[in-house]
Coordinates of C-alpha atoms in Angstrom, one line a residue:
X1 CA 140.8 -203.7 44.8
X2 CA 141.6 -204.9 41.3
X3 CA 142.8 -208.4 43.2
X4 CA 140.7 -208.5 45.6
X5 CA 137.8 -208.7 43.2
X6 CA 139.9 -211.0 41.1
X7 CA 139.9 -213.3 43.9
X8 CA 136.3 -213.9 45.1
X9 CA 135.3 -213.7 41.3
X10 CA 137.2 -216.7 40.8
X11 CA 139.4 -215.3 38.1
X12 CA 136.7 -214.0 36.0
X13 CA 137.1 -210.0 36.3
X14 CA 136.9 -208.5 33.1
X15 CA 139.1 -205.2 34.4
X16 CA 142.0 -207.9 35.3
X17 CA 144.9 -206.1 34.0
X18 CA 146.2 -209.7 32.8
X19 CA 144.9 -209.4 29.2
X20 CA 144.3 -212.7 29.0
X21 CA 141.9 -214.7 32.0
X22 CA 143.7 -217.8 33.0
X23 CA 141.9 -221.0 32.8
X24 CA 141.1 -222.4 36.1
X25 CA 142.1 -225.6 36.9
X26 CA 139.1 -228.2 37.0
X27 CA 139.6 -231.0 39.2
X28 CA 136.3 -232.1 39.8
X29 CA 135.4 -235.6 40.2
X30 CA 139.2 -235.7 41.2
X31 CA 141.1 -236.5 44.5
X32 CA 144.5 -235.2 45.2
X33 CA 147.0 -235.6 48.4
X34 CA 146.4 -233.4 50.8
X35 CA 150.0 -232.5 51.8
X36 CA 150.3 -231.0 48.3
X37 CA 147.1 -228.7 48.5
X38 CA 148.2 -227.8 52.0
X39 CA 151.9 -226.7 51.0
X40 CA 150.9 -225.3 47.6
X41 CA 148.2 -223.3 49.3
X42 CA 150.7 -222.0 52.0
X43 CA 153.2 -221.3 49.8
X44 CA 151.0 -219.0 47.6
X45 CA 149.7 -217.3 51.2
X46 CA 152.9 -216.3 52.0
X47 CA 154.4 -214.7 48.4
X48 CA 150.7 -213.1 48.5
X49 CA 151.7 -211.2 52.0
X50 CA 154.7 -209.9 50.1
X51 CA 152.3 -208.3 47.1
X52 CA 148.8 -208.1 48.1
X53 CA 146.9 -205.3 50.0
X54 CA 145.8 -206.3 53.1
X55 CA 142.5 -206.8 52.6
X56 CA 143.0 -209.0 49.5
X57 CA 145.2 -211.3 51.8
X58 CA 142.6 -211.8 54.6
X59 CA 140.2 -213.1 51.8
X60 CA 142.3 -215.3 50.7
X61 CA 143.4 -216.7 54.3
X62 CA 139.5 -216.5 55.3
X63 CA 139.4 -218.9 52.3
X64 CA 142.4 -221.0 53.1
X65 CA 140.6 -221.3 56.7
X66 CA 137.6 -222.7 56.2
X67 CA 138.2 -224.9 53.6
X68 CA 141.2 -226.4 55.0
X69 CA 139.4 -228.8 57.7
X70 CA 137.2 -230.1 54.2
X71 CA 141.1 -232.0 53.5
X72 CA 141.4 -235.3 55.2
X73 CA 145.2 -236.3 55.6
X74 CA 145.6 -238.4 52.3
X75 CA 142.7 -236.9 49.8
X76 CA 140.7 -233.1 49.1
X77 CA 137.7 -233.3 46.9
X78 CA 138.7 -228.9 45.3
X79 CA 136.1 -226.8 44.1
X80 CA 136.0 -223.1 44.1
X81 CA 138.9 -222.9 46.4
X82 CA 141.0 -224.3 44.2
X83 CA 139.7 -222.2 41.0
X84 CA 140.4 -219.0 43.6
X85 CA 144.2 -220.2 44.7
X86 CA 144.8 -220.9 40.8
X87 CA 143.2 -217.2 39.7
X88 CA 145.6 -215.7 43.0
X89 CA 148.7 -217.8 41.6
X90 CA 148.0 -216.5 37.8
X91 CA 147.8 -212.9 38.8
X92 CA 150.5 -210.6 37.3
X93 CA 148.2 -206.8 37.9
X94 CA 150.2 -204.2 40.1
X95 CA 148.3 -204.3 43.7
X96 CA 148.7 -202.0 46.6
X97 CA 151.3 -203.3 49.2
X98 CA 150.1 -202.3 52.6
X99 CA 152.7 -204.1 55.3
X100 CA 150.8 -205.2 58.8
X101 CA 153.4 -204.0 61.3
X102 CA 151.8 -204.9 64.7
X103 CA 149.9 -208.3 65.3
X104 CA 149.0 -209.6 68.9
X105 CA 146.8 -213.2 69.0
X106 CA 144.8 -214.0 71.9
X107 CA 144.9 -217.9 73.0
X108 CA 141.4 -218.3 73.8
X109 CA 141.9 -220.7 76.9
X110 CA 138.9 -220.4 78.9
X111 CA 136.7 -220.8 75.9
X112 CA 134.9 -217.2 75.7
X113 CA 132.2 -217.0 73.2
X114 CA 133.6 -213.9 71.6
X115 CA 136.6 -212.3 71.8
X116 CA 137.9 -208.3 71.9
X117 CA 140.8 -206.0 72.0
X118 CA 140.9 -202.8 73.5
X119 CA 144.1 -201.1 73.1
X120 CA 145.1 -197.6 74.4
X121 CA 147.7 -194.9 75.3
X122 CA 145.5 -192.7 76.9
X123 CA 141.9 -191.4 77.1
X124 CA 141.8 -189.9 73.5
X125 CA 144.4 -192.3 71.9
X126 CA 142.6 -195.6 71.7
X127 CA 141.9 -198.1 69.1
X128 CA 137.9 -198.1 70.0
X129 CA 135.6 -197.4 72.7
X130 CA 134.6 -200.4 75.3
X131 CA 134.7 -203.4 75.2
X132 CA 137.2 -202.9 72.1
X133 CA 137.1 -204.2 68.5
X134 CA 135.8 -207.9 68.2
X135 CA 138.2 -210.3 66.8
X136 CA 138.3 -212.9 64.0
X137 CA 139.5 -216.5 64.7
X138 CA 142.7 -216.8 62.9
X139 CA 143.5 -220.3 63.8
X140 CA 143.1 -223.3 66.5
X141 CA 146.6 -224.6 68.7
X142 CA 147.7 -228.4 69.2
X143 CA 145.4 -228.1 72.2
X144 CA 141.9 -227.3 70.7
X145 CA 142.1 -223.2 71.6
X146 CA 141.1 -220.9 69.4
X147 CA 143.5 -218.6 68.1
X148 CA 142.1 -214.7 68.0
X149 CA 144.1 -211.7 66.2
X150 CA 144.2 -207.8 66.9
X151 CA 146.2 -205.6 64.4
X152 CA 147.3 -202.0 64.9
X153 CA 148.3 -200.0 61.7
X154 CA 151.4 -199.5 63.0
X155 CA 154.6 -200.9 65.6
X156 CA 154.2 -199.9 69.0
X157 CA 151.1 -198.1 68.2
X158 CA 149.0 -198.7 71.2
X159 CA 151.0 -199.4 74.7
X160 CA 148.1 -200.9 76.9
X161 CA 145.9 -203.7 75.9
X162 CA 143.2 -205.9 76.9
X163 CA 141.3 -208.7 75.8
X164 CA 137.5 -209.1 77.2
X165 CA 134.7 -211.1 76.2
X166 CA 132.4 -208.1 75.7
X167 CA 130.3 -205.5 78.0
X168 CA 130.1 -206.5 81.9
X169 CA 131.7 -209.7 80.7
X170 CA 135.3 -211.2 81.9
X171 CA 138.1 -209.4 81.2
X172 CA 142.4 -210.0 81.4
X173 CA 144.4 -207.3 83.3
X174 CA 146.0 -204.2 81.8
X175 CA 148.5 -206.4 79.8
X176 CA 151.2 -203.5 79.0
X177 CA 152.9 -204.7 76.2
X178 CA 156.6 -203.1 76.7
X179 CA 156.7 -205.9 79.5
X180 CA 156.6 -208.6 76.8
X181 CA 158.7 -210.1 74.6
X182 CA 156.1 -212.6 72.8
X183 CA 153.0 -211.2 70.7
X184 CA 150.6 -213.8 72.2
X185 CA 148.5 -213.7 75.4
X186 CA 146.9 -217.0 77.1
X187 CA 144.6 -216.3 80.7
X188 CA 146.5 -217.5 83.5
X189 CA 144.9 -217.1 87.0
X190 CA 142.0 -214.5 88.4
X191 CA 143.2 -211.5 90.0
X192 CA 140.2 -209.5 91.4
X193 CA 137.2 -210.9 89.1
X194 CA 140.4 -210.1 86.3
X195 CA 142.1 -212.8 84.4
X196 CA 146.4 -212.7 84.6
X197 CA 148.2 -213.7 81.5
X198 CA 150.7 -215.8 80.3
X199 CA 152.9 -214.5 77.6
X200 CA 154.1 -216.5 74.6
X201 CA 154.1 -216.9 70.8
X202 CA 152.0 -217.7 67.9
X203 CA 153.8 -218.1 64.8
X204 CA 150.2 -217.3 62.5
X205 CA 148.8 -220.5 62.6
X206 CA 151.6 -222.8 64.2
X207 CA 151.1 -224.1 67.3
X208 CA 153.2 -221.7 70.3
X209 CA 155.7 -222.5 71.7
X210 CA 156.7 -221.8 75.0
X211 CA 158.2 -218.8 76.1
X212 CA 161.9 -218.8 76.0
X213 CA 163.7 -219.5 79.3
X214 CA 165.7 -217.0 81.1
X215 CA 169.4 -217.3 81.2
X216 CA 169.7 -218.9 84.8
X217 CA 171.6 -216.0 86.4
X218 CA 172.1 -216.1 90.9
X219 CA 171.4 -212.6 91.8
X220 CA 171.3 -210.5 94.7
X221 CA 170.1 -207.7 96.3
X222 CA 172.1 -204.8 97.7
X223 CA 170.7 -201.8 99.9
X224 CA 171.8 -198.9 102.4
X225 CA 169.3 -197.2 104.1
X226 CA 170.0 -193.5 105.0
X227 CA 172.6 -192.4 107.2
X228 CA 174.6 -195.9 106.9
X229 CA 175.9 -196.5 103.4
X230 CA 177.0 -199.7 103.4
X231 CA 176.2 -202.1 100.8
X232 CA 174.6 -204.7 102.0
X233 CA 174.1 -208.1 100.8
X234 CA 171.1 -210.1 101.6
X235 CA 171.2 -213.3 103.4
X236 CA 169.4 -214.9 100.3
X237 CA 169.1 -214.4 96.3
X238 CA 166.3 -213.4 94.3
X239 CA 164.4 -216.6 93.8
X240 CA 161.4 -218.0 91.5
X241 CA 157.9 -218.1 92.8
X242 CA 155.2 -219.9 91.8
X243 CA 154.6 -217.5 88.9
X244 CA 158.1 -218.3 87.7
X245 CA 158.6 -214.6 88.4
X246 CA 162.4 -213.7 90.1
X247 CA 161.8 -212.6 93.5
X248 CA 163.4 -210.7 96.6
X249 CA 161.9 -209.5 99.5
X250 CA 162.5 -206.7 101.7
X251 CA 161.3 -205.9 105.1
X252 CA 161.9 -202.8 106.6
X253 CA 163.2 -202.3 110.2
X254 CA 162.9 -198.7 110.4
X255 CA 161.7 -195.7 108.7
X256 CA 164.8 -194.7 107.2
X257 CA 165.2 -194.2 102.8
X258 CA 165.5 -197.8 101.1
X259 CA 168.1 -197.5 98.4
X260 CA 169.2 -200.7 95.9
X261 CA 170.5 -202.3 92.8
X262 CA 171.1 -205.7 91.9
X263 CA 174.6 -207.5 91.9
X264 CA 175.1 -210.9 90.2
X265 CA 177.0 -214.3 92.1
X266 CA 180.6 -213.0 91.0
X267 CA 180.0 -209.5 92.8
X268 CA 181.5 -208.0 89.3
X269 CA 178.4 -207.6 87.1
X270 CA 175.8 -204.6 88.4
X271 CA 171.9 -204.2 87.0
X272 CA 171.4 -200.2 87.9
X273 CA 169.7 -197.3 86.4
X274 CA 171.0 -194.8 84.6
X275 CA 169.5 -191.9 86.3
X276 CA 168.7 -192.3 90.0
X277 CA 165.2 -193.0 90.7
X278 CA 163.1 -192.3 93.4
X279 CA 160.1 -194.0 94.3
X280 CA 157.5 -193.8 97.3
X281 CA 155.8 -196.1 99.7
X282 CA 151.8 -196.3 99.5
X283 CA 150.3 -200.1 100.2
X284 CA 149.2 -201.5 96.7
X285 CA 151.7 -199.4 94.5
X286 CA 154.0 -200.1 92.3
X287 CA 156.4 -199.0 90.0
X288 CA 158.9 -200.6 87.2
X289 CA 162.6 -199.6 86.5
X290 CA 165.3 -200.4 83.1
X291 CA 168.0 -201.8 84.4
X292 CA 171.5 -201.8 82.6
X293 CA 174.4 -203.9 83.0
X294 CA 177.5 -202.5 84.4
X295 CA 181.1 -202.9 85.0
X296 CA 180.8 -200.7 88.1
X297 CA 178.0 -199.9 90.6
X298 CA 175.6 -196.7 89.0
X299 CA 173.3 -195.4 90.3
X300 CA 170.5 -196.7 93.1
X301 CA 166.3 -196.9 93.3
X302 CA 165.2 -195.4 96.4
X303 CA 162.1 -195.9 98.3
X304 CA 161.0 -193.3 100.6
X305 CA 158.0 -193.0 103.0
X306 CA 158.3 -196.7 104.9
X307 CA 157.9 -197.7 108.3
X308 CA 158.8 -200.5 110.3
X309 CA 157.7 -203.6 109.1
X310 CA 157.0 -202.0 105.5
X311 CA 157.3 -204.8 102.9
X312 CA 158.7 -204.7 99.3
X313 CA 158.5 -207.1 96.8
X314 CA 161.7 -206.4 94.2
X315 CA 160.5 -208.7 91.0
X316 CA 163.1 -209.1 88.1
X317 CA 162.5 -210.2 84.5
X318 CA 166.1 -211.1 83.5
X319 CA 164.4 -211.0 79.4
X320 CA 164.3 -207.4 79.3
X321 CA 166.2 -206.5 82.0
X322 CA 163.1 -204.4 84.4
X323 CA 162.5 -204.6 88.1
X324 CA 159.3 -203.8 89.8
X325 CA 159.4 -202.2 93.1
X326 CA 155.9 -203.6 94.4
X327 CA 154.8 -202.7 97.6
X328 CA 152.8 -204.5 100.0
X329 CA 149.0 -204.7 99.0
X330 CA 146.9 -202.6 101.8
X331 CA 145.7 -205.2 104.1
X332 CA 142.3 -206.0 103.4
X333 CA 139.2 -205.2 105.7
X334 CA 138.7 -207.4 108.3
X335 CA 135.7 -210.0 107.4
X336 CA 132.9 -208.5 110.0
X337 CA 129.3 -210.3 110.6
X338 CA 126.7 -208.0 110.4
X339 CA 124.1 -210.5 110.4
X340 CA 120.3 -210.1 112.9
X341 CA 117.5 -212.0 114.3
X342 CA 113.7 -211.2 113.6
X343 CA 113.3 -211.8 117.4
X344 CA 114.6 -212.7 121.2
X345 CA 111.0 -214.1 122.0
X346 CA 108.2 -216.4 120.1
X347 CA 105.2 -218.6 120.8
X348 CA 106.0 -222.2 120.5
X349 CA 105.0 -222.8 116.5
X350 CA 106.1 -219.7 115.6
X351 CA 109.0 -219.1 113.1
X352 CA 112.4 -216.8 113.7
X353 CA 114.3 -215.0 110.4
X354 CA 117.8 -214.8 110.5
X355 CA 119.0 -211.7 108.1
X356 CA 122.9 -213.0 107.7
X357 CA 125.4 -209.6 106.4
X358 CA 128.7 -209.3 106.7
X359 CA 131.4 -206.7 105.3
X360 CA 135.2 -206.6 104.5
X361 CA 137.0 -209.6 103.9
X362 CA 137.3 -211.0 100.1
X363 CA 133.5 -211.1 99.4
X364 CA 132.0 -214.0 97.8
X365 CA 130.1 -214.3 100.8
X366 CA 128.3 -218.0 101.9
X367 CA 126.4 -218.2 105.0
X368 CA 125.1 -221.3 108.0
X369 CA 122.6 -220.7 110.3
X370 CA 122.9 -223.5 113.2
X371 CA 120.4 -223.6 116.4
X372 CA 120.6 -225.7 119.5
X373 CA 118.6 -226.1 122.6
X374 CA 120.5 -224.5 125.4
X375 CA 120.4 -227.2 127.4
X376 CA 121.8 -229.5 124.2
X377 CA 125.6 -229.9 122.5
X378 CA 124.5 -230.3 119.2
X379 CA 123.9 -228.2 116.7
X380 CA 121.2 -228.9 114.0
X381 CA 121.6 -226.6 110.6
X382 CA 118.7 -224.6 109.4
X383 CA 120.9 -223.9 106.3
X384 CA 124.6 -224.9 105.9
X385 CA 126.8 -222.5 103.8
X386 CA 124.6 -220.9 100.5
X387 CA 124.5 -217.7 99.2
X388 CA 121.1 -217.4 100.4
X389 CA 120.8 -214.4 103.2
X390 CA 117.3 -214.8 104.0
X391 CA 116.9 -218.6 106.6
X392 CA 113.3 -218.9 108.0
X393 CA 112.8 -222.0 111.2
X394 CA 110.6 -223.1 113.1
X395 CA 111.9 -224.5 116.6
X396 CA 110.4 -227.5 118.1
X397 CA 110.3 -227.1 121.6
X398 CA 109.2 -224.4 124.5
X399 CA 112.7 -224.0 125.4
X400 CA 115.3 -221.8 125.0
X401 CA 117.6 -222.1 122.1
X402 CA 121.0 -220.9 121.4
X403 CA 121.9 -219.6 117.2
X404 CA 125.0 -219.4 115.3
X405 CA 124.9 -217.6 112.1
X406 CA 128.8 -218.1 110.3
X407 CA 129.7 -215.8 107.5
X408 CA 132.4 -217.7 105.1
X409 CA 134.2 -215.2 102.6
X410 CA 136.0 -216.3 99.2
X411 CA 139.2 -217.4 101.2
X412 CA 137.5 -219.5 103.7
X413 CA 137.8 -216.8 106.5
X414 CA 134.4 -217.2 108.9
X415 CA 133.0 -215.1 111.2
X416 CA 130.6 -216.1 113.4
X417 CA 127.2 -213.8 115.5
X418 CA 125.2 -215.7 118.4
X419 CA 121.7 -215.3 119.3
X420 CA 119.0 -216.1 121.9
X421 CA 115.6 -217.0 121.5
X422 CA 113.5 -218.3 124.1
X423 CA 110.4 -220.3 122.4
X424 CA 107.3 -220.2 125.0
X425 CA 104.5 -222.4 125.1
X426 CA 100.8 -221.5 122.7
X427 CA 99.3 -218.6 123.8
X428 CA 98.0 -218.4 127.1
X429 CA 94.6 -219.7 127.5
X430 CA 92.0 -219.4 130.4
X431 CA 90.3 -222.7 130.8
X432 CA 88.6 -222.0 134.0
X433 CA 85.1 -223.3 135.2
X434 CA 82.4 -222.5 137.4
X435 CA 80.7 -225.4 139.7
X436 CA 77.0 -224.1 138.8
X437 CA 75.3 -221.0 137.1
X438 CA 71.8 -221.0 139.3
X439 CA 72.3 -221.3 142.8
X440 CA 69.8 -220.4 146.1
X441 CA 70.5 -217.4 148.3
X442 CA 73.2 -219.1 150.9
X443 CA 74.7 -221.8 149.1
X444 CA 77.7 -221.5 147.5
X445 CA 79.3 -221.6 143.9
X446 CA 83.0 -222.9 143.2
X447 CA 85.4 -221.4 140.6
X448 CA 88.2 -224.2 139.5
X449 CA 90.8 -221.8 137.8
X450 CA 93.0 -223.5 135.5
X451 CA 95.4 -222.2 132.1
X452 CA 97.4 -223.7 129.3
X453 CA 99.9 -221.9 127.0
X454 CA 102.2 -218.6 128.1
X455 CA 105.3 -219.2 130.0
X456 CA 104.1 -220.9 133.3
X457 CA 104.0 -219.9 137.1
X458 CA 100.3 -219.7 137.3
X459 CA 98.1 -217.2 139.6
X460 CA 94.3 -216.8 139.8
X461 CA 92.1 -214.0 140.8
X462 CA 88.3 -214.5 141.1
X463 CA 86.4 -211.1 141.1
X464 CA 82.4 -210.4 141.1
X465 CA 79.8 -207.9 141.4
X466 CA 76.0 -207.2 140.9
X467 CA 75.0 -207.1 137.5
X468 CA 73.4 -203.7 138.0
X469 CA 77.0 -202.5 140.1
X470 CA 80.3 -201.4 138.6
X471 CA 82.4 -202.3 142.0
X472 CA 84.1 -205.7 141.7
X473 CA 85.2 -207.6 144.7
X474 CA 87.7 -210.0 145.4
X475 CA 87.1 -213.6 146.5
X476 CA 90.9 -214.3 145.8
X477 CA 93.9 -211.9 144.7
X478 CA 96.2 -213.4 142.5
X479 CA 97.3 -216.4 144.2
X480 CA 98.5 -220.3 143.5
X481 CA 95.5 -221.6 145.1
X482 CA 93.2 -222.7 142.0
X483 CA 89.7 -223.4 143.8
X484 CA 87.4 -220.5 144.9
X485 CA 84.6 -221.0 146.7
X486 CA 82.4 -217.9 146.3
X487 CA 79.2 -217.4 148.4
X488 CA 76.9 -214.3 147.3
X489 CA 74.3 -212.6 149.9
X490 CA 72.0 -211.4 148.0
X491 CA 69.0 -213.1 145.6
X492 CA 70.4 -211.2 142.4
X493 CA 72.4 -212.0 139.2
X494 CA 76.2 -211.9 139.7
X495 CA 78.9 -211.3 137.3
X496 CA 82.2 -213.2 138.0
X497 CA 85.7 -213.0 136.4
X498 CA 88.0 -214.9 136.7
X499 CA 91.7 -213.7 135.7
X500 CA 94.8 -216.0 134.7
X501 CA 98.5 -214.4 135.3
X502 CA 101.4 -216.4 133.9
X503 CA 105.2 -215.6 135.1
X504 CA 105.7 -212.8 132.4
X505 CA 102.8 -211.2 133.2
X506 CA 100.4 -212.0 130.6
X507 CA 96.5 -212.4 131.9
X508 CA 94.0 -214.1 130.1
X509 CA 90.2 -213.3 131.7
X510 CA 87.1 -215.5 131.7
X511 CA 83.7 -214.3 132.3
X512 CA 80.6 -216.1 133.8
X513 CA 76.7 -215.3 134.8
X514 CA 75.0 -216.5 138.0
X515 CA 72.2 -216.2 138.9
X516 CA 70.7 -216.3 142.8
X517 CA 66.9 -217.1 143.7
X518 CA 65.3 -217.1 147.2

């Protein structure tokens, strides 16, 4: 505490067990090279790690950070930081030394507006709850990233790690950190809405460099499978692939046990475990072995629980000497489409809803609606591939139509669902009309029975009766034949209907008064 008050006092702490309070050095009004400032500056950051508590040297690097982009490369106008590093270089007071044993950065690649750490062992061992404690930048890399710290009070502290950007926000993988040799993460690819990483290091402040290259090394895979016992060697060696990760591949041809280890080029040098291991088959699992160099063949992995056609990925890291026994992720649901039309059957001006769904597959679903006359090749699009579920048309034409909904998931995969709808003319009208509405007893009166709209294939039936009856009777049945000629006896008022029948049934009636004098 004593220094770390000295420090942002600026030297002027009247508990400072110096006796005597040094006389800052005033250099205002002055310039002086930058280079010097710079190496003095990290030359008194680095004896301070050796004799400062903790929290007194993350002032002072705090400091040393934000003033340090204020220096241009030939001239620094100092102020208070100066007057601050000259009080921290004067200092002679016993301090607290508290070492930091465990650092990991976080290259901040993708640009995430803030950055944590959540490190764990277990449940009830962990550094904080979700999403973790939020870092502070500790410096910027040759390529413009920003440069995040997390520090655990102790080595090997925490085993499990991840970096996120906060609550519901991205996130990397469980990066377990006895995999890696460097202490600094970078995001490499997404993995299930999760962010791989990259390993390397960061060198506080210096630009990393890139992760050391394994010792090229051919290697090989050798395996018996139960009842045989016979080493065999694979037709080809563990190679690199596109992850840079060393690679062989087994495919089972029966359900028998799966044992290996790993031979190098000169069939002299093994990789085995100490202690055999046994390991079994469920898609998506995985598990990760030591492996120790030998003069002679130890002992083997085995696998049990495959079948025929089982695959195993057998990954090597040739730094600390581990191979994964990954099995083969559990194919994926079939991409299904689910998707439904409002209706088979509408007026002509009428609109249909397509409802597009689908399952399985890798999600991120898009969708296309596309319609076509049934008569027609070509396909018009209602809505070519959105996220939108919900497409709304209108078809043209009285005609029947043919509709393609496609379902596109995340890899491209499409699935497709067909529909009919058949679009009928308007509604169907009765337009019919009658010759006159006052006739004398024994003339006649002519219906001419005509329609528009419904679907077509016309009949008419012409019915009347006495306005004081309730019988109707028939001048025509339904029939093609659209004039009626209808003669009444009697010197009365008639009601007549007339009734329009289109080819799906549908009628549409008309009524008419007429009246008969002597």
């Amino acid at each position: 505490y004593p220094l770390y008050s000295y420090i942002m006092e600026g030297g002027r702490d009247s508990s400072s067990p110096m006796g005597t309070e040094p006389a800052p050095l005033n250099l205002t009004g002055q310039t002086v090279a930058a280079q010097d400032i710079l190496q003095k500056t990290k030359a008194i950051l680095e004896r301070c790690y050796a004799y400062a508590s903790y929290d007194a040297y993350q002032a002072l690097k705090k400091l040393y950070y934000q003033y340090r982009n204020e220096i241009s490369i030939d001239t620094a106008v100092m102020s208070l930081f100066e007057q601050r590093i000259n009080a921290l270089a004067h200092y002679t007071g016993d301090v607290e030394y508290h070492p930091l044993l465990d650092t990991y950065y976080f290259i901040n690649n993708k640009k995430w507006d803030k950055v944590y750490a959540y490190a764990w062992n277990s449940s009830s061992d962990k550094l904080a709850e979700w999403p973790g404690v939020k870092l502070d930048k500790v410096g910027t890399n040759d390529d413009g990233n920003d440069v995040y710290a997390v520090h655990f009070a102790s080595a090997g502290q925490y085993g499990n790690l991840i970096f996120d950007a906060g609550s519901n926000q991205a996130q990397t993988v469980d990066i377990d950190l006895t995999k890696y040799a460097g202490n600094a993460f970078y995001i490499g690819s997404s993995s299930d809405s999760k962010y791989t990483v990259k390993n390397c290091s960061w060198d506080d402040g210096n630009n990393p460099p890139p992760p050391p290259e394994p010792e090229e090394q051919s290697l090989f895979l050798r395996y018996y499978v139960t009842d045989e016992h016979d080493w065999t060697k694979l037709d080809t060696a563990f190679t690199k692939n596109s992850d840079g990760q060393i690679i062989a591949r087994y495919t089972a041809s029966s359900d028998k046990t799966f044992s290996f280890c790993v031979f190098d080029d000169t069939d002299k040098q093994y990789y085995c475990v100490s202690e055999s291991q046994k390991f079994t088959y469920a898609p998506g699992e995985e598990q990760t072995y030591t492996l120790t160099a030998m003069s002679s063949r130890g002992k083997s992995i085995s696998v049990y629980g495959l079948a025929d056609k089982s695959t195993l990925d057998l990954i090597y890291d040739p730094l600390t000497k581990k191979i994964t026994v990954r099995c083969e992720a559990k194919e994926p649901e079939k991409l299904a489409n689910l998707s439904t039309c409002s209706a088979e059957t509408i007026q002509k001006g009428a609109s249909v809803t397509v409802n597009a769904k689908a399952t399985g597959g890798t999600g991120g679903y898009t969708y296309g609606v596309y319609y076509k006359k049934q008569s027609s090749t070509k396909w018009s699009a209602a809505q070519s591939y959105q996220d939108n579920p919900t497409v709304t048309f209108t078809p043209a034409a009285a005609t029947v139509y043919d509709i393609c909904v496609k379902v596109k998931d995340s890899s491209g995969t499409i699935a497709k669902q067909y529909f009919t709808v058949t679009v009928n003319d308007t509604k169907l009208s009765n337009r019919s009309t009658l010759s006159a509405d006052t006739i004398k007893k024994g003339k006649s009166v002519i219906v001419n029975a005509k329609a528009t709209g419904g679907t077509g294939g016309y009949t008419y039936g012409v019915y009347y009766k006495k306005q004081t009856a309730t019988k109707w009777a028939a001048a025509q049945s339904y029939k093609a034949n659209s004039t009626i000629t209808v003669t009444p006896a009697a010197a009365v008022t008639y009601d007549i209907c007339v009734k329009v029948k289109d080819s799906s049934g549908t009628i549409a009636k008309k009524y008419f008064t007429l009246t008969v004098t002597r």
